Amino acid sequence: MRRLIRVLIFVAIAWSAYWFIAGYGLRAALTGWFDQQQEQGWQADFSGVSTGGYPTHHITRLTNPALADPVNGTAWSADWIEFQSPAVWPGSQLLRFAETPQRLSYFDQTATIQADALQAELQLQPGVALVLEKMAVTSGAWSVAENGDAQAGGDNLFMVMAQTDFPEAYTISARVEGFTPGDDLRNLMRSATTLPQAFDTLELDMAVTFDKPWDRSALEQRRPQPVAIDLQLAEMKWGELSLFAAGELDVDEQGIPTGEIAVKAENWRDMIAMANAAGALPDQAVDPVTRALNFLAGLGGNPNALDLQLNFRDGFVALGPLPLGPAPRLILR
């Protein structure tokens, strides 16, 4: 019995020593990363740091963290952020965010984000590079406001990015239930005033291959850039409006996509009216586009539904036979 007690005491002392050493290492790594960003010209600071979770976890909380990248003009701040990991493996991180408003800025635009139980799960491979295996972001009710005006909100949020058997390829899924556009967006699309308050469906499922895996260099150096996109499903249903899309794109070094995306739209005339009200479709283009799409819809047998293809070629995009203009550059900043 005495021997067993001695063994247990030894194990407890050894584990405690490991826990405190590992906790100190995690704490030093987090605070050291902020110091490195300051050396690169960022604003990166916090007002306090604490460690807890003994004996099964390491929980490190940063109080009043603030990050700002002067090159991209982006900034983020919050009341606190918490990093939690099992004591046996710090590469499995759970990030918890304050339920008080967070502030996200892009140049002179500042938005406040309020979310219930917002957290991010990170699964990292062992090693110095900290390659991302999986990232999941979940939240309860959330909202985004700008200058006190609601811009968007939802009942919940679910996003997952998971590495495949190919290190550079990731599956990406997203779903928002009860997505509610703010008054500014509804006013911008004047035809949206008769639509329900919230979307019925807002979902995305795709696989993206990047030019390198996502690892710590994505924050410290440059973001991985997409080279191939397999859009398996993008679905939006808002009252009588519905939109489905699927297809594949290749992306060159300049971010120019090439490929086809199949699109199916129901009640497409309302979508044209909304695009015109939002300024995305000029007044002089409304009648020609409506006539052309009306002809194409008639070929499919249902005048209220369109079954077309977005064609990306030579830096331009066309909807079926209708040229839409230059294709967007798919570059992650």
GROMACS .gro file of C-alpha atoms in nm:
model
  333
    1MET     CA    1   0.000   0.000   0.000
    2ARG     CA    2   0.279   0.242   0.087
    3ARG     CA    3   0.447   0.165  -0.243
    4LEU     CA    4   0.122   0.237  -0.430
    5ILE     CA    5   0.082   0.565  -0.243
    6ARG     CA    6   0.440   0.660  -0.330
    7VAL     CA    7   0.380   0.577  -0.694
    8LEU     CA    8   0.062   0.786  -0.698
    9ILE     CA    9   0.239   1.077  -0.531
   10PHE     CA   10   0.523   1.053  -0.782
   11VAL     CA   11   0.282   1.041  -1.075
   12ALA     CA   12   0.088   1.341  -0.938
   13ILE     CA   13   0.407   1.542  -0.894
   14ALA     CA   14   0.536   1.445  -1.239
   15TRP     CA   15   0.201   1.528  -1.402
   16SER     CA   16   0.178   1.859  -1.219
   17ALA     CA   17   0.530   1.948  -1.330
   18TYR     CA   18   0.442   1.858  -1.689
   19TRP     CA   19   0.116   2.055  -1.673
   20PHE     CA   20   0.286   2.370  -1.547
   21ILE     CA   21   0.574   2.343  -1.794
   22ALA     CA   22   0.340   2.277  -2.089
   23GLY     CA   23   0.106   2.555  -1.976
   24TYR     CA   24   0.396   2.797  -1.953
   25GLY     CA   25   0.506   2.692  -2.303
   26LEU     CA   26   0.160   2.752  -2.449
   27ARG     CA   27   0.135   3.085  -2.278
   28ALA     CA   28   0.480   3.188  -2.399
   29ALA     CA   29   0.394   3.075  -2.755
   30LEU     CA   30   0.078   3.289  -2.763
   31THR     CA   31   0.237   3.600  -2.618
   32GLY     CA   32   0.546   3.546  -2.835
   33TRP     CA   33   0.330   3.535  -3.148
   34PHE     CA   34   0.190   3.877  -3.060
   35ASP     CA   35   0.546   4.006  -3.018
   36GLN     CA   36   0.640   3.868  -3.361
   37GLN     CA   37   0.347   4.045  -3.525
   38GLN     CA   38   0.453   4.372  -3.365
   39GLU     CA   39   0.800   4.326  -3.513
   40GLN     CA   40   0.637   4.291  -3.856
   41GLY     CA   41   0.456   4.622  -3.816
   42TRP     CA   42   0.120   4.499  -3.687
   43GLN     CA   43  -0.065   4.635  -3.391
   44ALA     CA   44  -0.082   4.326  -3.169
   45ASP     CA   45  -0.146   4.364  -2.799
   46PHE     CA   46  -0.357   4.255  -2.505
   47SER     CA   47  -0.403   4.381  -2.149
   48GLY     CA   48  -0.368   4.055  -1.956
   49VAL     CA   49  -0.315   3.679  -1.975
   50SER     CA   50  -0.416   3.398  -1.739
   51THR     CA   51  -0.380   3.019  -1.736
   52GLY     CA   52  -0.612   2.758  -1.581
   53GLY     CA   53  -0.773   2.419  -1.642
   54TYR     CA   54  -0.553   2.209  -1.413
   55PRO     CA   55  -0.522   1.910  -1.423
   56THR     CA   56  -0.692   1.791  -1.747
   57HIS     CA   57  -0.675   2.096  -1.973
   58HIS     CA   58  -0.482   2.409  -2.047
   59ILE     CA   59  -0.701   2.718  -2.068
   60THR     CA   60  -0.528   3.042  -2.163
   61ARG     CA   61  -0.732   3.362  -2.169
   62LEU     CA   62  -0.616   3.685  -2.331
   63THR     CA   63  -0.796   3.996  -2.210
   64ASN     CA   64  -0.868   4.282  -2.451
   65PRO     CA   65  -0.680   4.134  -2.750
   66ALA     CA   66  -0.640   4.362  -3.053
   67LEU     CA   67  -0.488   4.287  -3.394
   68ALA     CA   68  -0.446   4.527  -3.685
   69ASP     CA   69  -0.271   4.467  -4.018
   70PRO     CA   70  -0.173   4.806  -4.167
   71VAL     CA   71  -0.108   4.653  -4.511
   72ASN     CA   72  -0.458   4.509  -4.559
   73GLY     CA   73  -0.629   4.775  -4.346
   74THR     CA   74  -0.800   4.511  -4.132
   75ALA     CA   75  -0.836   4.511  -3.755
   76TRP     CA   76  -1.007   4.300  -3.489
   77SER     CA   77  -1.059   4.342  -3.117
   78ALA     CA   78  -1.263   4.177  -2.841
   79ASP     CA   79  -1.305   4.180  -2.465
   80TRP     CA   80  -1.139   3.841  -2.439
   81ILE     CA   81  -1.051   3.524  -2.625
   82GLU     CA   82  -0.985   3.186  -2.465
   83PHE     CA   83  -0.769   2.897  -2.589
   84GLN     CA   84  -0.848   2.552  -2.449
   85SER     CA   85  -0.667   2.227  -2.525
   86PRO     CA   86  -0.630   1.882  -2.364
   87ALA     CA   87  -0.321   1.873  -2.146
   88VAL     CA   88  -0.193   1.570  -2.338
   89TRP     CA   89  -0.202   1.743  -2.681
   90PRO     CA   90  -0.200   2.120  -2.734
   91GLY     CA   91  -0.259   2.080  -3.109
   92SER     CA   92  -0.631   2.027  -3.048
   93GLN     CA   93  -0.746   2.379  -2.970
   94LEU     CA   94  -1.088   2.513  -2.884
   95LEU     CA   95  -1.119   2.891  -2.915
   96ARG     CA   96  -1.398   3.061  -2.727
   97PHE     CA   97  -1.493   3.420  -2.797
   98ALA     CA   98  -1.654   3.676  -2.572
   99GLU     CA   99  -2.030   3.707  -2.608
  100THR     CA  100  -1.989   4.081  -2.576
  101PRO     CA  101  -1.953   4.258  -2.913
  102GLN     CA  102  -1.638   4.205  -3.115
  103ARG     CA  103  -1.517   4.476  -3.350
  104LEU     CA  104  -1.400   4.402  -3.704
  105SER     CA  105  -1.267   4.689  -3.919
  106TYR     CA  106  -1.170   4.719  -4.283
  107PHE     CA  107  -1.012   5.057  -4.352
  108ASP     CA  108  -1.283   5.309  -4.250
  109GLN     CA  109  -1.563   5.052  -4.211
  110THR     CA  110  -1.621   4.904  -3.864
  111ALA     CA  111  -1.866   4.628  -3.782
  112THR     CA  112  -1.965   4.485  -3.446
  113ILE     CA  113  -2.028   4.113  -3.416
  114GLN     CA  114  -2.249   3.974  -3.141
  115ALA     CA  115  -2.277   3.596  -3.110
  116ASP     CA  116  -2.395   3.345  -2.850
  117ALA     CA  117  -2.151   3.062  -2.774
  118LEU     CA  118  -1.923   3.149  -3.065
  119GLN     CA  119  -1.632   2.907  -3.078
  120ALA     CA  120  -1.379   2.769  -3.322
  121GLU     CA  121  -1.229   2.422  -3.311
  122LEU     CA  122  -0.879   2.374  -3.451
  123GLN     CA  123  -0.717   2.039  -3.517
  124LEU     CA  124  -0.348   2.082  -3.599
  125GLN     CA  125  -0.090   1.827  -3.707
  126PRO     CA  126   0.206   1.775  -3.474
  127GLY     CA  127   0.511   1.969  -3.589
  128VAL     CA  128   0.651   2.318  -3.607
  129ALA     CA  129   0.442   2.413  -3.914
  130LEU     CA  130   0.110   2.346  -3.734
  131VAL     CA  131  -0.070   2.230  -4.049
  132LEU     CA  132  -0.446   2.267  -4.027
  133GLU     CA  133  -0.636   1.939  -4.034
  134LYS     CA  134  -0.978   2.074  -3.941
  135MET     CA  135  -1.138   2.400  -3.845
  136ALA     CA  136  -1.499   2.433  -3.736
  137VAL     CA  137  -1.682   2.750  -3.639
  138THR     CA  138  -2.017   2.726  -3.464
  139SER     CA  139  -2.244   2.979  -3.303
  140GLY     CA  140  -2.589   3.028  -3.162
  141ALA     CA  141  -2.787   3.340  -3.246
  142TRP     CA  142  -2.561   3.602  -3.406
  143SER     CA  143  -2.580   3.945  -3.561
  144VAL     CA  144  -2.357   4.193  -3.745
  145ALA     CA  145  -2.414   4.565  -3.713
  146GLU     CA  146  -2.247   4.871  -3.860
  147ASN     CA  147  -2.282   5.213  -3.698
  148GLY     CA  148  -2.561   5.070  -3.484
  149ASP     CA  149  -2.763   4.946  -3.783
  150ALA     CA  150  -2.819   4.571  -3.819
  151GLN     CA  151  -2.660   4.432  -4.136
  152ALA     CA  152  -2.731   4.060  -4.100
  153GLY     CA  153  -2.810   3.794  -3.844
  154GLY     CA  154  -2.911   3.433  -3.798
  155ASP     CA  155  -3.039   3.170  -3.558
  156ASN     CA  156  -2.712   2.980  -3.576
  157LEU     CA  157  -2.395   2.934  -3.778
  158PHE     CA  158  -2.206   2.619  -3.881
  159MET     CA  159  -1.886   2.612  -4.091
  160VAL     CA  160  -1.631   2.333  -4.132
  161MET     CA  161  -1.303   2.323  -4.325
  162ALA     CA  162  -1.137   1.980  -4.323
  163GLN     CA  163  -0.821   1.853  -4.489
  164THR     CA  164  -0.855   1.562  -4.733
  165ASP     CA  165  -0.605   1.288  -4.821
  166PHE     CA  166  -0.429   1.550  -5.035
  167PRO     CA  167  -0.263   1.802  -4.797
  168GLU     CA  168  -0.345   2.103  -5.017
  169ALA     CA  169  -0.715   2.013  -5.061
  170TYR     CA  170  -0.991   2.094  -4.812
  171THR     CA  171  -1.364   2.034  -4.801
  172ILE     CA  172  -1.563   2.340  -4.695
  173SER     CA  173  -1.922   2.330  -4.571
  174ALA     CA  174  -2.136   2.611  -4.437
  175ARG     CA  175  -2.494   2.639  -4.322
  176VAL     CA  176  -2.690   2.923  -4.166
  177GLU     CA  177  -3.041   2.874  -4.031
  178GLY     CA  178  -3.274   3.170  -4.008
  179PHE     CA  179  -3.042   3.406  -4.197
  180THR     CA  180  -3.193   3.753  -4.179
  181PRO     CA  181  -3.066   4.039  -4.397
  182GLY     CA  182  -3.057   4.378  -4.233
  183ASP     CA  183  -3.267   4.680  -4.325
  184ASP     CA  184  -2.990   4.830  -4.537
  185LEU     CA  185  -2.973   4.522  -4.758
  186ARG     CA  186  -3.350   4.495  -4.787
  187ASN     CA  187  -3.377   4.865  -4.871
  188LEU     CA  188  -3.101   4.831  -5.128
  189MET     CA  189  -3.299   4.556  -5.300
  190ARG     CA  190  -3.634   4.733  -5.299
  191SER     CA  191  -3.812   4.430  -5.442
  192ALA     CA  192  -3.716   4.237  -5.126
  193THR     CA  193  -3.970   4.420  -4.910
  194THR     CA  194  -4.237   4.157  -4.976
  195LEU     CA  195  -4.007   3.865  -4.901
  196PRO     CA  196  -4.002   3.682  -4.565
  197GLN     CA  197  -3.788   3.820  -4.286
  198ALA     CA  198  -3.549   3.522  -4.295
  199PHE     CA  199  -3.409   3.287  -4.559
  200ASP     CA  200  -3.549   2.934  -4.571
  201THR     CA  201  -3.218   2.782  -4.682
  202LEU     CA  202  -2.862   2.909  -4.705
  203GLU     CA  203  -2.606   2.633  -4.758
  204LEU     CA  204  -2.268   2.574  -4.921
  205ASP     CA  205  -2.071   2.255  -4.988
  206MET     CA  206  -1.746   2.253  -5.189
  207ALA     CA  207  -1.389   2.126  -5.211
  208VAL     CA  208  -1.100   2.368  -5.269
  209THR     CA  209  -0.741   2.286  -5.362
  210PHE     CA  210  -0.486   2.549  -5.259
  211ASP     CA  211  -0.126   2.607  -5.371
  212LYS     CA  212  -0.006   2.502  -5.025
  213PRO     CA  213  -0.158   2.361  -4.704
  214TRP     CA  214  -0.298   2.596  -4.444
  215ASP     CA  215  -0.046   2.631  -4.162
  216ARG     CA  216   0.102   2.899  -3.938
  217SER     CA  217   0.257   3.073  -4.240
  218ALA     CA  218  -0.096   3.168  -4.352
  219LEU     CA  219  -0.099   3.420  -4.066
  220GLU     CA  220   0.269   3.508  -4.057
  221GLN     CA  221   0.342   3.531  -4.432
  222ARG     CA  222   0.080   3.489  -4.707
  223ARG     CA  223  -0.253   3.317  -4.742
  224PRO     CA  224  -0.273   2.993  -4.945
  225GLN     CA  225  -0.436   3.069  -5.281
  226PRO     CA  226  -0.705   2.853  -5.450
  227VAL     CA  227  -0.602   2.667  -5.766
  228ALA     CA  228  -0.914   2.449  -5.813
  229ILE     CA  229  -1.272   2.472  -5.684
  230ASP     CA  230  -1.529   2.191  -5.693
  231LEU     CA  231  -1.859   2.354  -5.604
  232GLN     CA  232  -2.080   2.060  -5.514
  233LEU     CA  233  -2.376   2.266  -5.398
  234ALA     CA  234  -2.465   2.626  -5.328
  235GLU     CA  235  -2.830   2.670  -5.236
  236MET     CA  236  -3.034   2.973  -5.140
  237LYS     CA  237  -3.409   2.979  -5.086
  238TRP     CA  238  -3.582   3.299  -4.979
  239GLY     CA  239  -3.957   3.288  -5.000
  240GLU     CA  240  -4.049   3.236  -5.366
  241LEU     CA  241  -3.688   3.291  -5.477
  242SER     CA  242  -3.454   2.995  -5.504
  243LEU     CA  243  -3.106   2.955  -5.650
  244PHE     CA  244  -2.894   2.645  -5.698
  245ALA     CA  245  -2.539   2.625  -5.831
  246ALA     CA  246  -2.277   2.354  -5.887
  247GLY     CA  247  -1.968   2.319  -6.103
  248GLU     CA  248  -1.588   2.325  -6.122
  249LEU     CA  249  -1.333   2.602  -6.170
  250ASP     CA  250  -0.957   2.616  -6.221
  251VAL     CA  251  -0.782   2.928  -6.090
  252ASP     CA  252  -0.452   3.060  -6.227
  253GLU     CA  253  -0.179   3.249  -6.042
  254GLN     CA  254  -0.354   3.583  -6.105
  255GLY     CA  255  -0.674   3.451  -5.947
  256ILE     CA  256  -0.861   3.430  -6.278
  257PRO     CA  257  -1.109   3.138  -6.285
  258THR     CA  258  -1.177   2.911  -6.583
  259GLY     CA  259  -1.461   2.660  -6.597
  260GLU     CA  260  -1.838   2.625  -6.575
  261ILE     CA  261  -2.094   2.663  -6.297
  262ALA     CA  262  -2.444   2.526  -6.359
  263VAL     CA  263  -2.713   2.757  -6.224
  264LYS     CA  264  -3.082   2.698  -6.169
  265ALA     CA  265  -3.300   2.991  -6.062
  266GLU     CA  266  -3.672   3.005  -5.987
  267ASN     CA  267  -3.867   3.332  -6.010
  268TRP     CA  268  -3.569   3.482  -6.185
  269ARG     CA  269  -3.756   3.799  -6.291
  270ASP     CA  270  -3.769   3.911  -5.927
  271MET     CA  271  -3.395   3.851  -5.907
  272ILE     CA  272  -3.338   4.079  -6.206
  273ALA     CA  273  -3.548   4.349  -6.041
  274MET     CA  274  -3.351   4.313  -5.719
  275ALA     CA  275  -3.018   4.326  -5.905
  276ASN     CA  276  -3.131   4.640  -6.084
  277ALA     CA  277  -3.249   4.802  -5.759
  278ALA     CA  278  -2.914   4.719  -5.597
  279GLY     CA  279  -2.723   4.877  -5.886
  280ALA     CA  280  -2.566   4.550  -6.000
  281LEU     CA  281  -2.761   4.560  -6.328
  282PRO     CA  282  -2.783   4.894  -6.515
  283ASP     CA  283  -3.125   5.022  -6.620
  284GLN     CA  284  -3.038   5.001  -6.990
  285ALA     CA  285  -2.952   4.632  -6.954
  286VAL     CA  286  -3.273   4.523  -6.780
  287ASP     CA  287  -3.493   4.487  -7.090
  288PRO     CA  288  -3.234   4.307  -7.310
  289VAL     CA  289  -3.141   4.068  -7.027
  290THR     CA  290  -3.506   4.000  -6.945
  291ARG     CA  291  -3.593   3.926  -7.310
  292ALA     CA  292  -3.295   3.694  -7.355
  293LEU     CA  293  -3.357   3.505  -7.030
  294ASN     CA  294  -3.728   3.484  -7.104
  295PHE     CA  295  -3.645   3.316  -7.434
  296LEU     CA  296  -3.404   3.074  -7.266
  297ALA     CA  297  -3.653   2.994  -6.988
  298GLY     CA  298  -3.918   2.920  -7.251
  299LEU     CA  299  -3.687   2.661  -7.407
  300GLY     CA  300  -3.684   2.476  -7.077
  301GLY     CA  301  -4.063   2.455  -7.061
  302ASN     CA  302  -4.103   2.659  -6.740
  303PRO     CA  303  -4.102   3.038  -6.795
  304ASN     CA  304  -4.043   3.100  -6.422
  305ALA     CA  305  -3.733   2.881  -6.400
  306LEU     CA  306  -3.390   2.918  -6.556
  307ASP     CA  307  -3.145   2.636  -6.606
  308LEU     CA  308  -2.826   2.793  -6.739
  309GLN     CA  309  -2.450   2.786  -6.708
  310LEU     CA  310  -2.199   3.045  -6.593
  311ASN     CA  311  -1.903   3.022  -6.830
  312PHE     CA  312  -1.564   3.154  -6.718
  313ARG     CA  313  -1.325   3.207  -7.009
  314ASP     CA  314  -1.024   3.434  -7.076
  315GLY     CA  315  -1.093   3.650  -6.772
  316PHE     CA  316  -1.462   3.706  -6.854
  317VAL     CA  317  -1.785   3.549  -6.737
  318ALA     CA  318  -2.108   3.487  -6.928
  319LEU     CA  319  -2.448   3.355  -6.823
  320GLY     CA  320  -2.529   3.118  -7.104
  321PRO     CA  321  -2.494   3.331  -7.419
  322LEU     CA  322  -2.512   3.661  -7.225
  323PRO     CA  323  -2.175   3.826  -7.146
  324LEU     CA  324  -2.169   3.965  -6.793
  325GLY     CA  325  -1.825   4.126  -6.786
  326PRO     CA  326  -1.483   4.057  -6.628
  327ALA     CA  327  -1.464   3.754  -6.403
  328PRO     CA  328  -1.393   3.820  -6.034
  329ARG     CA  329  -1.035   3.765  -5.913
  330LEU     CA  330  -1.029   3.481  -5.659
  331ILE     CA  331  -0.742   3.599  -5.439
  332LEU     CA  332  -0.728   3.560  -5.061
  333ARG     CA  333  -0.573   3.862  -4.891
   0.00000   0.00000   0.00000
